[in-house]
Each structure stands twice: as structure tokens, then as C-alpha cells.
Amino acid sequence: MAPESGHSTQPKLKLVDQTEEHALIHRRWFLASDPETQTCRPIVERTDEEVRQRFRERSVLPTEHSYSVLRVTDDQLVGLVGYFDLNTRNRSAEIGGLIGTEFHGQGFSREAVRMLLEHLFTQMKLN
């Protein structure tokens, strides 16, 4: 189930489970965003089919989940947020996200991360 915004103002965004097609768009955005500054993990070049296969493999892992960030007014895909390295023993996870460059400066990152954190703290009971 995708997280919902719990703050009182009308949300500009909604989070939905990432789709395979969105994973391809997110990968293109990531590669165009100077990936060396975005992660400390190795950056691996992948074909579209490899991205699809990785999406299918990762979508069943209990330790991570990705959400597509959609603008409420028109369902436009604007980004991605998610958690990974979920540790159920100490109730923690790492989070990450990416907003498409054409959507920067509109507060989407802040709202999407807030929605994700609210879900992690209230629904998944993380610390």
C-alpha cells in the first residue's frame, strides 16, 4: 500500500508503487543527474532489459521498496522515493529519492520525503 500524505494542506503529490516503466524513466533521470554525486554505491550501466529484470527481482525484496512520485493534478510522474537496507532488528532503513530536473524547485522533494517518512514511522514503526 502506498503512503498517503497526512498533513493538513492539500497534497500536491501522491506516492504509488513503482512500475517497471517508471523504473526505466527513473534510471534515465538518475544517469542524467551526475550519478557520481548521487550515491556512494557503484554505478552500473544497464540495458533497458536489465533494468526491467532488476525491477522484477527487487520488487519482491522485503528490505526495500520504491514509490513513484506523481503530481496529484494530472498524474504526471515527477520523481521517485523509497527505502532500502531495511533492518527490522533495529527498526531502521536508508531512504533515497530523485526528482526529475524539469520538476526541481517546486517543493516536490520535501513533500515526497515527508510522505515516505510518515509511512516509515507510523505504518512500519521504524525509529
PDB file of C-alpha atoms in Angstrom, residues 59-102:
ATOM      1  CA  SER A  59      10.092  -5.650  -6.234  1.00  0.00           C
ATOM      2  CA  VAL A  60       9.766  -8.805  -4.127  1.00  0.00           C
ATOM      3  CA  LEU A  61      12.522  -7.995  -1.631  1.00  0.00           C
ATOM      4  CA  PRO A  62      11.251  -7.328   1.901  1.00  0.00           C
ATOM      5  CA  THR A  63      14.168  -4.973   2.613  1.00  0.00           C
ATOM      6  CA  GLU A  64      13.366  -2.260   0.080  1.00  0.00           C
ATOM      7  CA  HIS A  65      10.541  -0.585  -1.762  1.00  0.00           C
ATOM      8  CA  SER A  66      10.336   2.206  -4.329  1.00  0.00           C
ATOM      9  CA  TYR A  67       7.472   4.601  -4.929  1.00  0.00           C
ATOM     10  CA  SER A  68       6.828   6.705  -7.980  1.00  0.00           C
ATOM     11  CA  VAL A  69       6.020  10.309  -7.115  1.00  0.00           C
ATOM     12  CA  LEU A  70       3.042  11.592  -9.115  1.00  0.00           C
ATOM     13  CA  ARG A  71       1.611  15.093  -9.246  1.00  0.00           C
ATOM     14  CA  VAL A  72      -1.981  14.920  -7.999  1.00  0.00           C
ATOM     15  CA  THR A  73      -3.444  17.345 -10.542  1.00  0.00           C
ATOM     16  CA  ASP A  74      -2.524  15.305 -13.629  1.00  0.00           C
ATOM     17  CA  ASP A  75      -0.772  12.080 -12.512  1.00  0.00           C
ATOM     18  CA  GLN A  76       2.459  13.378 -14.072  1.00  0.00           C
ATOM     19  CA  LEU A  77       5.479  11.352 -12.955  1.00  0.00           C
ATOM     20  CA  VAL A  78       7.837  13.770 -11.207  1.00  0.00           C
ATOM     21  CA  GLY A  79      10.166  11.525  -9.231  1.00  0.00           C
ATOM     22  CA  LEU A  80      10.961   8.561  -7.053  1.00  0.00           C
ATOM     23  CA  VAL A  81      11.384   7.923  -3.328  1.00  0.00           C
ATOM     24  CA  GLY A  82      11.988   4.726  -1.484  1.00  0.00           C
ATOM     25  CA  TYR A  83      13.662   2.870   1.301  1.00  0.00           C
ATOM     26  CA  PHE A  84      16.320   0.173   1.229  1.00  0.00           C
ATOM     27  CA  ASP A  85      18.561  -1.731   3.626  1.00  0.00           C
ATOM     28  CA  LEU A  86      15.578  -2.188   5.946  1.00  0.00           C
ATOM     29  CA  ASN A  87      16.797  -3.525   9.279  1.00  0.00           C
ATOM     30  CA  THR A  88      13.894  -4.971  11.228  1.00  0.00           C
ATOM     31  CA  ARG A  89      16.047  -5.662  14.277  1.00  0.00           C
ATOM     32  CA  ASN A  90      16.807  -2.023  14.999  1.00  0.00           C
ATOM     33  CA  ARG A  91      13.802  -0.726  13.003  1.00  0.00           C
ATOM     34  CA  SER A  92      15.777   1.438  10.593  1.00  0.00           C
ATOM     35  CA  ALA A  93      16.194   1.907   6.856  1.00  0.00           C
ATOM     36  CA  GLU A  94      18.036   4.121   4.431  1.00  0.00           C
ATOM     37  CA  ILE A  95      15.987   6.343   2.157  1.00  0.00           C
ATOM     38  CA  GLY A  96      16.633   7.929  -1.179  1.00  0.00           C
ATOM     39  CA  GLY A  97      14.885   9.838  -3.872  1.00  0.00           C
ATOM     40  CA  LEU A  98      15.155  11.603  -7.168  1.00  0.00           C
ATOM     41  CA  ILE A  99      13.088  14.355  -8.729  1.00  0.00           C
ATOM     42  CA  GLY A 100      13.236  14.896 -12.492  1.00  0.00           C
ATOM     43  CA  THR A 101      15.252  18.022 -13.298  1.00  0.00           C
ATOM     44  CA  GLU A 102      12.298  19.702 -15.002  1.00  0.00           C
TER      45      GLU A 102
END
